[in-house]
Backbone atoms as SQL, in Angstrom:
CREATE TABLE atoms (id INTEGER PRIMARY KEY, chain TEXT, resi INTEGER, resn TEXT, atom TEXT, x REAL, y REAL, z REAL);
INSERT INTO atoms VALUES
  (1, 'A', 1, 'MET', 'N', 17.951, 0.274, -1.219),
  (2, 'A', 1, 'MET', 'CA', 16.572, 0.275, -1.652),
  (3, 'A', 1, 'MET', 'C', 15.660, -0.141, -0.494),
  (4, 'A', 2, 'ALA', 'N', 14.410, 0.186, -0.622),
  (5, 'A', 2, 'ALA', 'CA', 13.444, -0.033, 0.454),
  (6, 'A', 2, 'ALA', 'C', 12.874, -1.449, 0.450),
  (7, 'A', 3, 'HIS', 'N', 12.462, -1.871, 1.641),
  (8, 'A', 3, 'HIS', 'CA', 11.630, -3.071, 1.761),
  (9, 'A', 3, 'HIS', 'C', 10.199, -2.563, 1.676),
  (10, 'A', 4, 'VAL', 'N', 9.457, -3.020, 0.661),
  (11, 'A', 4, 'VAL', 'CA', 8.095, -2.550, 0.407),
  (12, 'A', 4, 'VAL', 'C', 7.113, -3.698, 0.606),
  (13, 'A', 5, 'LEU', 'N', 6.090, -3.462, 1.396),
  (14, 'A', 5, 'LEU', 'CA', 4.993, -4.405, 1.559),
  (15, 'A', 5, 'LEU', 'C', 3.874, -3.960, 0.625),
  (16, 'A', 6, 'VAL', 'N', 3.499, -4.829, -0.313),
  (17, 'A', 6, 'VAL', 'CA', 2.442, -4.537, -1.280),
  (18, 'A', 6, 'VAL', 'C', 1.191, -5.310, -0.874),
  (19, 'A', 7, 'ALA', 'N', 0.148, -4.584, -0.484),
  (20, 'A', 7, 'ALA', 'CA', -1.132, -5.197, -0.111),
  (21, 'A', 7, 'ALA', 'C', -2.140, -4.880, -1.206),
  (22, 'A', 8, 'GLU', 'N', -2.469, -5.894, -2.000),
  (23, 'A', 8, 'GLU', 'CA', -3.362, -5.735, -3.157),
  (24, 'A', 8, 'GLU', 'C', -4.074, -7.059, -3.385),
  (25, 'A', 9, 'ASP', 'N', -5.400, -7.027, -3.447),
  (26, 'A', 9, 'ASP', 'CA', -6.160, -8.264, -3.595),
  (27, 'A', 9, 'ASP', 'C', -6.209, -8.793, -5.023),
  (28, 'A', 10, 'GLN', 'N', -6.043, -7.946, -6.007),
  (29, 'A', 10, 'GLN', 'CA', -6.077, -8.398, -7.401),
  (30, 'A', 10, 'GLN', 'C', -4.702, -8.947, -7.789),
  (31, 'A', 11, 'GLU', 'N', -4.656, -10.248, -8.013),
  (32, 'A', 11, 'GLU', 'CA', -3.382, -10.928, -8.248),
  (33, 'A', 11, 'GLU', 'C', -2.600, -10.342, -9.423),
  (34, 'A', 12, 'ASP', 'N', -3.281, -10.036, -10.527),
  (35, 'A', 12, 'ASP', 'CA', -2.580, -9.500, -11.689),
  (36, 'A', 12, 'ASP', 'C', -1.993, -8.121, -11.408),
  (37, 'A', 13, 'VAL', 'N', -2.745, -7.272, -10.728),
  (38, 'A', 13, 'VAL', 'CA', -2.252, -5.933, -10.378),
  (39, 'A', 13, 'VAL', 'C', -1.078, -6.058, -9.413),
  (40, 'A', 14, 'ARG', 'N', -1.232, -6.912, -8.393),
  (41, 'A', 14, 'ARG', 'CA', -0.149, -7.119, -7.418),
  (42, 'A', 14, 'ARG', 'C', 1.105, -7.617, -8.128),
  (43, 'A', 15, 'GLY', 'N', 0.939, -8.545, -9.072),
  (44, 'A', 15, 'GLY', 'CA', 2.079, -9.093, -9.790),
  (45, 'A', 15, 'GLY', 'C', 2.846, -8.040, -10.570),
  (46, 'A', 16, 'VAL', 'N', 2.133, -7.151, -11.247),
  (47, 'A', 16, 'VAL', 'CA', 2.783, -6.079, -12.004),
  (48, 'A', 16, 'VAL', 'C', 3.548, -5.149, -11.065),
  (49, 'A', 17, 'ILE', 'N', 2.925, -4.781, -9.955),
  (50, 'A', 17, 'ILE', 'CA', 3.563, -3.878, -8.993),
  (51, 'A', 17, 'ILE', 'C', 4.805, -4.525, -8.398),
  (52, 'A', 18, 'VAL', 'N', 4.666, -5.769, -7.960),
  (53, 'A', 18, 'VAL', 'CA', 5.796, -6.482, -7.336),
  (54, 'A', 18, 'VAL', 'C', 6.942, -6.619, -8.327),
  (55, 'A', 19, 'SER', 'N', 6.652, -6.988, -9.562),
  (56, 'A', 19, 'SER', 'CA', 7.705, -7.131, -10.587),
  (57, 'A', 19, 'SER', 'C', 8.426, -5.809, -10.827),
  (58, 'A', 20, 'ALA', 'N', 7.660, -4.727, -10.941),
  (59, 'A', 20, 'ALA', 'CA', 8.265, -3.415, -11.175),
  (60, 'A', 20, 'ALA', 'C', 9.168, -3.002, -10.017),
  (61, 'A', 21, 'LEU', 'N', 8.702, -3.234, -8.795),
  (62, 'A', 21, 'LEU', 'CA', 9.505, -2.858, -7.626),
  (63, 'A', 21, 'LEU', 'C', 10.770, -3.702, -7.529),
  (64, 'A', 22, 'ARG', 'N', 10.658, -4.991, -7.802),
  (65, 'A', 22, 'ARG', 'CA', 11.842, -5.859, -7.752),
  (66, 'A', 22, 'ARG', 'C', 12.844, -5.477, -8.835),
  (67, 'A', 23, 'ARG', 'N', 12.362, -5.183, -10.038),
  (68, 'A', 23, 'ARG', 'CA', 13.270, -4.750, -11.121),
  (69, 'A', 23, 'ARG', 'C', 14.004, -3.466, -10.732),
  (70, 'A', 24, 'ALA', 'N', 13.350, -2.633, -9.940),
  (71, 'A', 24, 'ALA', 'CA', 13.965, -1.377, -9.489),
  (72, 'A', 24, 'ALA', 'C', 14.903, -1.590, -8.301),
  (73, 'A', 25, 'GLY', 'N', 15.001, -2.845, -7.815),
  (74, 'A', 25, 'GLY', 'CA', 15.940, -3.152, -6.743),
  (75, 'A', 25, 'GLY', 'C', 15.368, -3.211, -5.343),
  (76, 'A', 26, 'HIS', 'N', 14.058, -3.091, -5.214),
  (77, 'A', 26, 'HIS', 'CA', 13.430, -3.134, -3.892),
  (78, 'A', 26, 'HIS', 'C', 13.229, -4.576, -3.423),
  (79, 'A', 27, 'ASP', 'N', 13.272, -4.771, -2.126),
  (80, 'A', 27, 'ASP', 'CA', 12.883, -6.027, -1.497),
  (81, 'A', 27, 'ASP', 'C', 11.371, -5.921, -1.285),
  (82, 'A', 28, 'VAL', 'N', 10.612, -6.950, -1.697),
  (83, 'A', 28, 'VAL', 'CA', 9.164, -6.837, -1.681),
  (84, 'A', 28, 'VAL', 'C', 8.525, -8.006, -0.941),
  (85, 'A', 29, 'SER', 'N', 7.560, -7.682, -0.076),
  (86, 'A', 29, 'SER', 'CA', 6.672, -8.665, 0.554),
  (87, 'A', 29, 'SER', 'C', 5.285, -8.433, -0.020),
  (88, 'A', 30, 'GLU', 'N', 4.464, -9.487, -0.040),
  (89, 'A', 30, 'GLU', 'CA', 3.131, -9.385, -0.626),
  (90, 'A', 30, 'GLU', 'C', 2.052, -9.792, 0.370),
  (91, 'A', 31, 'ALA', 'N', 0.885, -9.158, 0.224),
  (92, 'A', 31, 'ALA', 'CA', -0.299, -9.523, 1.006),
  (93, 'A', 31, 'ALA', 'C', -1.507, -9.427, 0.091),
  (94, 'A', 32, 'ARG', 'N', -2.443, -10.379, 0.245),
  (95, 'A', 32, 'ARG', 'CA', -3.636, -10.438, -0.603),
  (96, 'A', 32, 'ARG', 'C', -4.830, -9.699, -0.015),
  (97, 'A', 33, 'ASN', 'N', -4.711, -9.281, 1.244),
  (98, 'A', 33, 'ASN', 'CA', -5.816, -8.573, 1.902),
  (99, 'A', 33, 'ASN', 'C', -5.269, -7.840, 3.122),
  (100, 'A', 34, 'GLY', 'N', -6.128, -7.071, 3.763),
  (101, 'A', 34, 'GLY', 'CA', -5.690, -6.295, 4.913),
  (102, 'A', 34, 'GLY', 'C', -5.219, -7.140, 6.079),
  (103, 'A', 35, 'ARG', 'N', -5.866, -8.264, 6.289),
  (104, 'A', 35, 'ARG', 'CA', -5.468, -9.158, 7.388),
  (105, 'A', 35, 'ARG', 'C', -4.042, -9.667, 7.175),
  (106, 'A', 36, 'GLU', 'N', -3.735, -10.111, 5.952),
  (107, 'A', 36, 'GLU', 'CA', -2.374, -10.574, 5.650),
  (108, 'A', 36, 'GLU', 'C', -1.373, -9.431, 5.758),
  (109, 'A', 37, 'ALA', 'N', -1.770, -8.243, 5.340),
  (110, 'A', 37, 'ALA', 'CA', -0.868, -7.088, 5.399),
  (111, 'A', 37, 'ALA', 'C', -0.454, -6.796, 6.834),
  (112, 'A', 38, 'ILE', 'N', -1.397, -6.828, 7.736),
  (113, 'A', 38, 'ILE', 'CA', -1.088, -6.575, 9.146),
  (114, 'A', 38, 'ILE', 'C', -0.148, -7.654, 9.679),
  (115, 'A', 39, 'ALA', 'N', -0.453, -8.910, 9.404),
  (116, 'A', 39, 'ALA', 'CA', 0.384, -10.014, 9.883),
  (117, 'A', 39, 'ALA', 'C', 1.800, -9.900, 9.339),
  (118, 'A', 40, 'ARG', 'N', 1.931, -9.599, 8.054),
  (119, 'A', 40, 'ARG', 'CA', 3.274, -9.485, 7.459),
  (120, 'A', 40, 'ARG', 'C', 4.024, -8.286, 8.033),
  (121, 'A', 41, 'PHE', 'N', 3.317, -7.176, 8.236),
  (122, 'A', 41, 'PHE', 'CA', 3.976, -5.993, 8.809),
  (123, 'A', 41, 'PHE', 'C', 4.455, -6.274, 10.232),
  (124, 'A', 42, 'LEU', 'N', 3.642, -6.965, 11.016),
  (125, 'A', 42, 'LEU', 'CA', 4.032, -7.280, 12.393),
  (126, 'A', 42, 'LEU', 'C', 5.216, -8.243, 12.425),
  (127, 'A', 43, 'ALA', 'N', 5.258, -9.181, 11.478),
  (128, 'A', 43, 'ALA', 'CA', 6.354, -10.158, 11.432),
  (129, 'A', 43, 'ALA', 'C', 7.650, -9.521, 10.942),
  (130, 'A', 44, 'GLU', 'N', 7.544, -8.620, 9.980),
  (131, 'A', 44, 'GLU', 'CA', 8.721, -7.968, 9.408),
  (132, 'A', 44, 'GLU', 'C', 8.320, -6.589, 8.902),
  (133, 'A', 45, 'PRO', 'N', 8.440, -5.570, 9.762),
  (134, 'A', 45, 'PRO', 'CA', 8.026, -4.224, 9.365),
  (135, 'A', 45, 'PRO', 'C', 8.711, -3.771, 8.073),
  (136, 'A', 46, 'ALA', 'N', 7.937, -3.217, 7.181),
  (137, 'A', 46, 'ALA', 'CA', 8.452, -2.722, 5.903),
  (138, 'A', 46, 'ALA', 'C', 8.831, -1.254, 6.031),
  (139, 'A', 47, 'ASP', 'N', 9.740, -0.820, 5.161),
  (140, 'A', 47, 'ASP', 'CA', 10.104, 0.598, 5.112),
  (141, 'A', 47, 'ASP', 'C', 8.947, 1.419, 4.557),
  (142, 'A', 48, 'VAL', 'N', 8.235, 0.832, 3.580),
  (143, 'A', 48, 'VAL', 'CA', 7.094, 1.484, 2.935),
  (144, 'A', 48, 'VAL', 'C', 5.998, 0.446, 2.758),
  (145, 'A', 49, 'VAL', 'N', 4.759, 0.836, 3.048),
  (146, 'A', 49, 'VAL', 'CA', 3.599, -0.028, 2.831),
  (147, 'A', 49, 'VAL', 'C', 2.773, 0.583, 1.707),
  (148, 'A', 50, 'LEU', 'N', 2.513, -0.209, 0.665),
  (149, 'A', 50, 'LEU', 'CA', 1.662, 0.204, -0.438),
  (150, 'A', 50, 'LEU', 'C', 0.336, -0.530, -0.258),
  (151, 'A', 51, 'MET', 'N', -0.700, 0.199, 0.151),
  (152, 'A', 51, 'MET', 'CA', -1.951, -0.408, 0.610),
  (153, 'A', 51, 'MET', 'C', -3.125, -0.083, -0.303),
  (154, 'A', 52, 'ASP', 'N', -3.708, -1.134, -0.896),
  (155, 'A', 52, 'ASP', 'CA', -4.976, -0.963, -1.605),
  (156, 'A', 52, 'ASP', 'C', -6.042, -0.705, -0.543),
  (157, 'A', 53, 'LEU', 'N', -7.014, 0.125, -0.852),
  (158, 'A', 53, 'LEU', 'CA', -8.016, 0.474, 0.145),
  (159, 'A', 53, 'LEU', 'C', -9.221, -0.462, 0.161),
  (160, 'A', 54, 'LEU', 'N', -9.546, -1.061, -0.981),
  (161, 'A', 54, 'LEU', 'CA', -10.724, -1.924, -1.060),
  (162, 'A', 54, 'LEU', 'C', -10.269, -3.362, -1.272),
  (163, 'A', 55, 'MET', 'N', -10.279, -4.137, -0.185),
  (164, 'A', 55, 'MET', 'CA', -9.848, -5.530, -0.209),
  (165, 'A', 55, 'MET', 'C', -10.770, -6.354, 0.679),
  (166, 'A', 56, 'PRO', 'N', -10.799, -7.671, 0.446),
  (167, 'A', 56, 'PRO', 'CA', -11.632, -8.543, 1.290),
  (168, 'A', 56, 'PRO', 'C', -11.000, -8.797, 2.657),
  (169, 'A', 57, 'LEU', 'N', -11.779, -9.388, 3.535),
  (170, 'A', 57, 'LEU', 'CA', -11.412, -9.795, 4.898),
  (171, 'A', 57, 'LEU', 'C', -11.162, -8.619, 5.815),
  (172, 'A', 58, 'LYS', 'N', -10.310, -7.719, 5.410),
  (173, 'A', 58, 'LYS', 'CA', -10.050, -6.501, 6.174),
  (174, 'A', 58, 'LYS', 'C', -9.609, -5.474, 5.140),
  (175, 'A', 59, 'ASP', 'N', -10.333, -4.375, 5.044),
  (176, 'A', 59, 'ASP', 'CA', -9.989, -3.414, 4.003),
  (177, 'A', 59, 'ASP', 'C', -8.748, -2.607, 4.375),
  (178, 'A', 60, 'GLY', 'N', -8.280, -1.823, 3.432),
  (179, 'A', 60, 'GLY', 'CA', -7.074, -1.031, 3.642),
  (180, 'A', 60, 'GLY', 'C', -7.206, 0.004, 4.742),
  (181, 'A', 61, 'PHE', 'N', -8.398, 0.561, 4.911),
  (182, 'A', 61, 'PHE', 'CA', -8.595, 1.539, 5.979),
  (183, 'A', 61, 'PHE', 'C', -8.362, 0.905, 7.352),
  (184, 'A', 62, 'GLU', 'N', -8.936, -0.281, 7.560),
  (185, 'A', 62, 'GLU', 'CA', -8.738, -0.989, 8.831),
  (186, 'A', 62, 'GLU', 'C', -7.274, -1.367, 9.017),
  (187, 'A', 63, 'ALA', 'N', -6.641, -1.837, 7.948),
  (188, 'A', 63, 'ALA', 'CA', -5.242, -2.237, 8.035),
  (189, 'A', 63, 'ALA', 'C', -4.348, -1.043, 8.338),
  (190, 'A', 64, 'ILE', 'N', -4.615, 0.098, 7.706),
  (191, 'A', 64, 'ILE', 'CA', -3.831, 1.305, 7.989),
  (192, 'A', 64, 'ILE', 'C', -3.973, 1.674, 9.459),
  (193, 'A', 65, 'ALA', 'N', -5.184, 1.656, 9.982),
  (194, 'A', 65, 'ALA', 'CA', -5.422, 2.012, 11.382),
  (195, 'A', 65, 'ALA', 'C', -4.661, 1.073, 12.315),
  (196, 'A', 66, 'GLU', 'N', -4.685, -0.229, 12.029),
  (197, 'A', 66, 'GLU', 'CA', -3.990, -1.178, 12.895),
  (198, 'A', 66, 'GLU', 'C', -2.473, -1.036, 12.798),
  (199, 'A', 67, 'ILE', 'N', -1.961, -0.803, 11.597),
  (200, 'A', 67, 'ILE', 'CA', -0.517, -0.587, 11.452),
  (201, 'A', 67, 'ILE', 'C', -0.114, 0.686, 12.172),
  (202, 'A', 68, 'ARG', 'N', -0.894, 1.743, 12.020),
  (203, 'A', 68, 'ARG', 'CA', -0.615, 3.014, 12.714),
  (204, 'A', 68, 'ARG', 'C', -0.633, 2.835, 14.241),
  (205, 'A', 69, 'HIS', 'N', -1.493, 1.946, 14.727),
  (206, 'A', 69, 'HIS', 'CA', -1.576, 1.705, 16.174),
  (207, 'A', 69, 'HIS', 'C', -0.265, 1.134, 16.714),
  (208, 'A', 70, 'VAL', 'N', 0.346, 0.209, 15.979),
  (209, 'A', 70, 'VAL', 'CA', 1.595, -0.415, 16.452),
  (210, 'A', 70, 'VAL', 'C', 2.843, 0.316, 15.966),
  (211, 'A', 71, 'ALA', 'N', 2.714, 1.071, 14.876),
  (212, 'A', 71, 'ALA', 'CA', 3.860, 1.787, 14.312),
  (213, 'A', 71, 'ALA', 'C', 3.377, 3.147, 13.796),
  (214, 'A', 72, 'PRO', 'N', 3.217, 4.117, 14.700),
  (215, 'A', 72, 'PRO', 'CA', 2.655, 5.417, 14.314),
  (216, 'A', 72, 'PRO', 'C', 3.402, 6.124, 13.191),
  (217, 'A', 73, 'ASP', 'N', 4.692, 5.833, 13.043),
  (218, 'A', 73, 'ASP', 'CA', 5.496, 6.501, 12.021),
  (219, 'A', 73, 'ASP', 'C', 5.628, 5.692, 10.730),
  (220, 'A', 74, 'ALA', 'N', 4.862, 4.617, 10.597),
  (221, 'A', 74, 'ALA', 'CA', 4.952, 3.787, 9.391),
  (222, 'A', 74, 'ALA', 'C', 4.688, 4.641, 8.152),
  (223, 'A', 75, 'LYS', 'N', 5.456, 4.389, 7.116),
  (224, 'A', 75, 'LYS', 'CA', 5.308, 5.120, 5.855),
  (225, 'A', 75, 'LYS', 'C', 4.352, 4.343, 4.959),
  (226, 'A', 76, 'ILE', 'N', 3.192, 4.943, 4.716),
  (227, 'A', 76, 'ILE', 'CA', 2.123, 4.249, 4.008),
  (228, 'A', 76, 'ILE', 'C', 1.678, 5.057, 2.794),
  (229, 'A', 77, 'ILE', 'N', 1.517, 4.328, 1.687),
  (230, 'A', 77, 'ILE', 'CA', 0.954, 4.889, 0.459),
  (231, 'A', 77, 'ILE', 'C', -0.373, 4.166, 0.228),
  (232, 'A', 78, 'ALA', 'N', -1.445, 4.916, 0.057),
  (233, 'A', 78, 'ALA', 'CA', -2.756, 4.327, -0.221),
  (234, 'A', 78, 'ALA', 'C', -3.002, 4.366, -1.724),
  (235, 'A', 79, 'MET', 'N', -3.626, 3.292, -2.227),
  (236, 'A', 79, 'MET', 'CA', -3.984, 3.264, -3.646),
  (237, 'A', 79, 'MET', 'C', -5.408, 2.764, -3.794),
  (238, 'A', 80, 'SER', 'N', -6.082, 3.284, -4.826),
  (239, 'A', 80, 'SER', 'CA', -7.453, 2.856, -5.076),
  (240, 'A', 80, 'SER', 'C', -7.831, 3.140, -6.519),
  (241, 'A', 81, 'GLY', 'N', -8.662, 2.264, -7.042),
  (242, 'A', 81, 'GLY', 'CA', -9.249, 2.478, -8.357),
  (243, 'A', 81, 'GLY', 'C', -10.712, 2.852, -8.242),
  (244, 'A', 82, 'GLY', 'N', -11.173, 3.031, -7.025),
  (245, 'A', 82, 'GLY', 'CA', -12.564, 3.373, -6.791),
  (246, 'A', 82, 'GLY', 'C', -13.414, 2.131, -6.591),
  (247, 'A', 83, 'GLY', 'N', -14.670, 2.351, -6.386),
  (248, 'A', 83, 'GLY', 'CA', -15.625, 1.272, -6.137),
  (249, 'A', 83, 'GLY', 'C', -17.012, 1.855, -6.227),
  (250, 'A', 84, 'ASP', 'N', -17.721, 1.839, -5.113),
  (251, 'A', 84, 'ASP', 'CA', -19.057, 2.422, -5.081),
  (252, 'A', 84, 'ASP', 'C', -19.016, 3.950, -5.220),
  (253, 'A', 85, 'ILE', 'N', -17.880, 4.530, -4.869),
  (254, 'A', 85, 'ILE', 'CA', -17.677, 5.970, -5.032),
  (255, 'A', 85, 'ILE', 'C', -16.363, 6.168, -5.786),
  (256, 'A', 86, 'PRO', 'N', -16.103, 7.362, -6.310),
  (257, 'A', 86, 'PRO', 'CA', -14.861, 7.588, -7.060),
  (258, 'A', 86, 'PRO', 'C', -13.613, 7.377, -6.202),
  (259, 'A', 87, 'ALA', 'N', -12.547, 6.952, -6.863),
  (260, 'A', 87, 'ALA', 'CA', -11.278, 6.681, -6.173),
  (261, 'A', 87, 'ALA', 'C', -10.797, 7.886, -5.372),
  (262, 'A', 88, 'GLY', 'N', -10.973, 9.078, -5.915),
  (263, 'A', 88, 'GLY', 'CA', -10.496, 10.277, -5.229),
  (264, 'A', 88, 'GLY', 'C', -11.087, 10.452, -3.845),
  (265, 'A', 89, 'GLU', 'N', -12.330, 10.033, -3.674),
  (266, 'A', 89, 'GLU', 'CA', -12.951, 10.161, -2.347),
  (267, 'A', 89, 'GLU', 'C', -12.352, 9.171, -1.360),
  (268, 'A', 90, 'TYR', 'N', -12.124, 7.937, -1.796),
  (269, 'A', 90, 'TYR', 'CA', -11.456, 6.964, -0.926),
  (270, 'A', 90, 'TYR', 'C', -10.060, 7.468, -0.544),
  (271, 'A', 91, 'LEU', 'N', -9.347, 7.994, -1.533),
  (272, 'A', 91, 'LEU', 'CA', -7.980, 8.466, -1.280),
  (273, 'A', 91, 'LEU', 'C', -7.970, 9.687, -0.362),
  (274, 'A', 92, 'ALA', 'N', -8.985, 10.531, -0.453),
  (275, 'A', 92, 'ALA', 'CA', -9.082, 11.684, 0.456),
  (276, 'A', 92, 'ALA', 'C', -9.261, 11.205, 1.897),
  (277, 'A', 93, 'TRP', 'N', -10.072, 10.160, 2.088),
  (278, 'A', 93, 'TRP', 'CA', -10.241, 9.601, 3.436),
  (279, 'A', 93, 'TRP', 'C', -8.910, 9.050, 3.951),
  (280, 'A', 94, 'ALA', 'N', -8.162, 8.412, 3.075),
  (281, 'A', 94, 'ALA', 'CA', -6.860, 7.874, 3.476),
  (282, 'A', 94, 'ALA', 'C', -5.907, 8.999, 3.881),
  (283, 'A', 95, 'GLN', 'N', -5.973, 10.133, 3.184),
  (284, 'A', 95, 'GLN', 'CA', -5.125, 11.265, 3.546),
  (285, 'A', 95, 'GLN', 'C', -5.451, 11.762, 4.945),
  (286, 'A', 96, 'VAL', 'N', -6.725, 11.752, 5.296),
  (287, 'A', 96, 'VAL', 'CA', -7.137, 12.154, 6.637),
  (288, 'A', 96, 'VAL', 'C', -6.515, 11.212, 7.677),
  (289, 'A', 97, 'MET', 'N', -6.317, 9.949, 7.288),
  (290, 'A', 97, 'MET', 'CA', -5.707, 8.965, 8.190),
  (291, 'A', 97, 'MET', 'C', -4.190, 9.130, 8.285),
  (292, 'A', 98, 'GLY', 'N', -3.627, 10.047, 7.500),
  (293, 'A', 98, 'GLY', 'CA', -2.211, 10.351, 7.611),
  (294, 'A', 98, 'GLY', 'C', -1.278, 9.572, 6.704),
  (295, 'A', 99, 'VAL', 'N', -1.798, 9.025, 5.592),
  (296, 'A', 99, 'VAL', 'CA', -0.884, 8.350, 4.678),
  (297, 'A', 99, 'VAL', 'C', 0.056, 9.377, 4.060),
  (298, 'A', 100, 'HIS', 'N', 1.225, 8.916, 3.635),
  (299, 'A', 100, 'HIS', 'CA', 2.229, 9.823, 3.066),
  (300, 'A', 100, 'HIS', 'C', 1.888, 10.251, 1.635),
  (301, 'A', 101, 'HIS', 'N', 1.340, 9.328, 0.866),
  (302, 'A', 101, 'HIS', 'CA', 0.989, 9.601, -0.529),
  (303, 'A', 101, 'HIS', 'C', -0.232, 8.780, -0.898),
  (304, 'A', 102, 'THR', 'N', -0.842, 9.160, -2.016),
  (305, 'A', 102, 'THR', 'CA', -1.932, 8.373, -2.582),
  (306, 'A', 102, 'THR', 'C', -1.663, 8.154, -4.066),
  (307, 'A', 103, 'LEU', 'N', -2.156, 7.040, -4.568),
  (308, 'A', 103, 'LEU', 'CA', -2.051, 6.723, -5.988),
  (309, 'A', 103, 'LEU', 'C', -3.419, 6.275, -6.485),
  (310, 'A', 104, 'GLU', 'N', -3.896, 6.903, -7.539),
  (311, 'A', 104, 'GLU', 'CA', -5.152, 6.481, -8.143),
  (312, 'A', 104, 'GLU', 'C', -4.839, 5.501, -9.272),
  (313, 'A', 105, 'LYS', 'N', -5.485, 4.339, -9.221),
  (314, 'A', 105, 'LYS', 'CA', -5.303, 3.335, -10.269),
  (315, 'A', 105, 'LYS', 'C', -6.120, 3.733, -11.493),
  (316, 'A', 106, 'PRO', 'N', -5.621, 3.476, -12.673),
  (317, 'A', 106, 'PRO', 'CA', -4.300, 2.922, -12.948),
  (318, 'A', 106, 'PRO', 'C', -3.230, 4.008, -12.847),
  (319, 'A', 107, 'PHE', 'N', -2.030, 3.604, -12.485),
  (320, 'A', 107, 'PHE', 'CA', -0.906, 4.530, -12.409),
  (321, 'A', 107, 'PHE', 'C', 0.257, 3.937, -13.181),
  (322, 'A', 108, 'SER', 'N', 1.205, 4.790, -13.527),
  (323, 'A', 108, 'SER', 'CA', 2.365, 4.338, -14.299),
  (324, 'A', 108, 'SER', 'C', 3.429, 3.770, -13.361),
  (325, 'A', 109, 'VAL', 'N', 4.280, 2.931, -13.911),
  (326, 'A', 109, 'VAL', 'CA', 5.395, 2.388, -13.129),
  (327, 'A', 109, 'VAL', 'C', 6.309, 3.525, -12.698),
  (328, 'A', 110, 'SER', 'N', 6.562, 4.489, -13.581),
  (329, 'A', 110, 'SER', 'CA', 7.432, 5.607, -13.209),
  (330, 'A', 110, 'SER', 'C', 6.813, 6.418, -12.074),
  (331, 'A', 111, 'GLY', 'N', 5.488, 6.619, -12.115),
  (332, 'A', 111, 'GLY', 'CA', 4.816, 7.323, -11.024),
  (333, 'A', 111, 'GLY', 'C', 4.903, 6.554, -9.721),
  (334, 'A', 112, 'LEU', 'N', 4.720, 5.238, -9.789),
  (335, 'A', 112, 'LEU', 'CA', 4.846, 4.393, -8.600),
  (336, 'A', 112, 'LEU', 'C', 6.238, 4.498, -8.004),
  (337, 'A', 113, 'LEU', 'N', 7.261, 4.363, -8.841),
  (338, 'A', 113, 'LEU', 'CA', 8.642, 4.401, -8.337),
  (339, 'A', 113, 'LEU', 'C', 8.978, 5.763, -7.739),
  (340, 'A', 114, 'ARG', 'N', 8.463, 6.839, -8.342),
  (341, 'A', 114, 'ARG', 'CA', 8.697, 8.185, -7.805),
  (342, 'A', 114, 'ARG', 'C', 8.084, 8.323, -6.413),
  (343, 'A', 115, 'VAL', 'N', 6.842, 7.852, -6.262),
  (344, 'A', 115, 'VAL', 'CA', 6.144, 7.963, -4.975),
  (345, 'A', 115, 'VAL', 'C', 6.811, 7.072, -3.925),
  (346, 'A', 116, 'ILE', 'N', 7.265, 5.888, -4.298),
  (347, 'A', 116, 'ILE', 'CA', 7.982, 5.014, -3.357),
  (348, 'A', 116, 'ILE', 'C', 9.240, 5.736, -2.874),
  (349, 'A', 117, 'LYS', 'N', 9.992, 6.313, -3.795),
  (350, 'A', 117, 'LYS', 'CA', 11.241, 7.019, -3.428),
  (351, 'A', 117, 'LYS', 'C', 10.953, 8.204, -2.510),
  (352, 'A', 118, 'GLU', 'N', 9.932, 9.003, -2.850),
  (353, 'A', 118, 'GLU', 'CA', 9.586, 10.159, -2.021),
  (354, 'A', 118, 'GLU', 'C', 9.161, 9.721, -0.622),
  (355, 'A', 119, 'THR', 'N', 8.392, 8.644, -0.551),
  (356, 'A', 119, 'THR', 'CA', 7.916, 8.163, 0.745),
  (357, 'A', 119, 'THR', 'C', 9.057, 7.591, 1.557),
  (358, 'A', 120, 'GLU', 'N', 9.928, 6.839, 0.905),
  (359, 'A', 120, 'GLU', 'CA', 11.089, 6.247, 1.592),
  (360, 'A', 120, 'GLU', 'C', 11.957, 7.348, 2.207),
  (361, 'A', 121, 'GLN', 'N', 12.089, 8.466, 1.523),
  (362, 'A', 121, 'GLN', 'CA', 12.955, 9.551, 1.985),
  (363, 'A', 121, 'GLN', 'C', 12.254, 10.510, 2.949),
  (364, 'A', 122, 'ALA', 'N', 10.955, 10.355, 3.128),
  (365, 'A', 122, 'ALA', 'CA', 10.187, 11.270, 3.997),
  (366, 'A', 122, 'ALA', 'C', 10.571, 11.093, 5.461);
């Protein structure tokens, strides 16, 4: 199973995702914002990064760019529930940045696990 880094600022959402991934057998690291995500990735690179796009301190777009700078082949999944604009627009920008997959919140656990597996095998 994959080592997955989950970067999500909403504690309840992060908790559900982390629990689902652990139940599925994945090793999981957590980050509350983009700054923590970068630090955790640099300390212990993950097989897959699940990155929320709208977070405090450093957003997911900045974190993706910095991770890509040090690890161009990093496998990244972007997720968003939207904000000032619809989630689909944020996710389209993430696709331009070269993420492997996108997930629009809310998503199902089965959908999450499918996308993690597809990304891990990419």
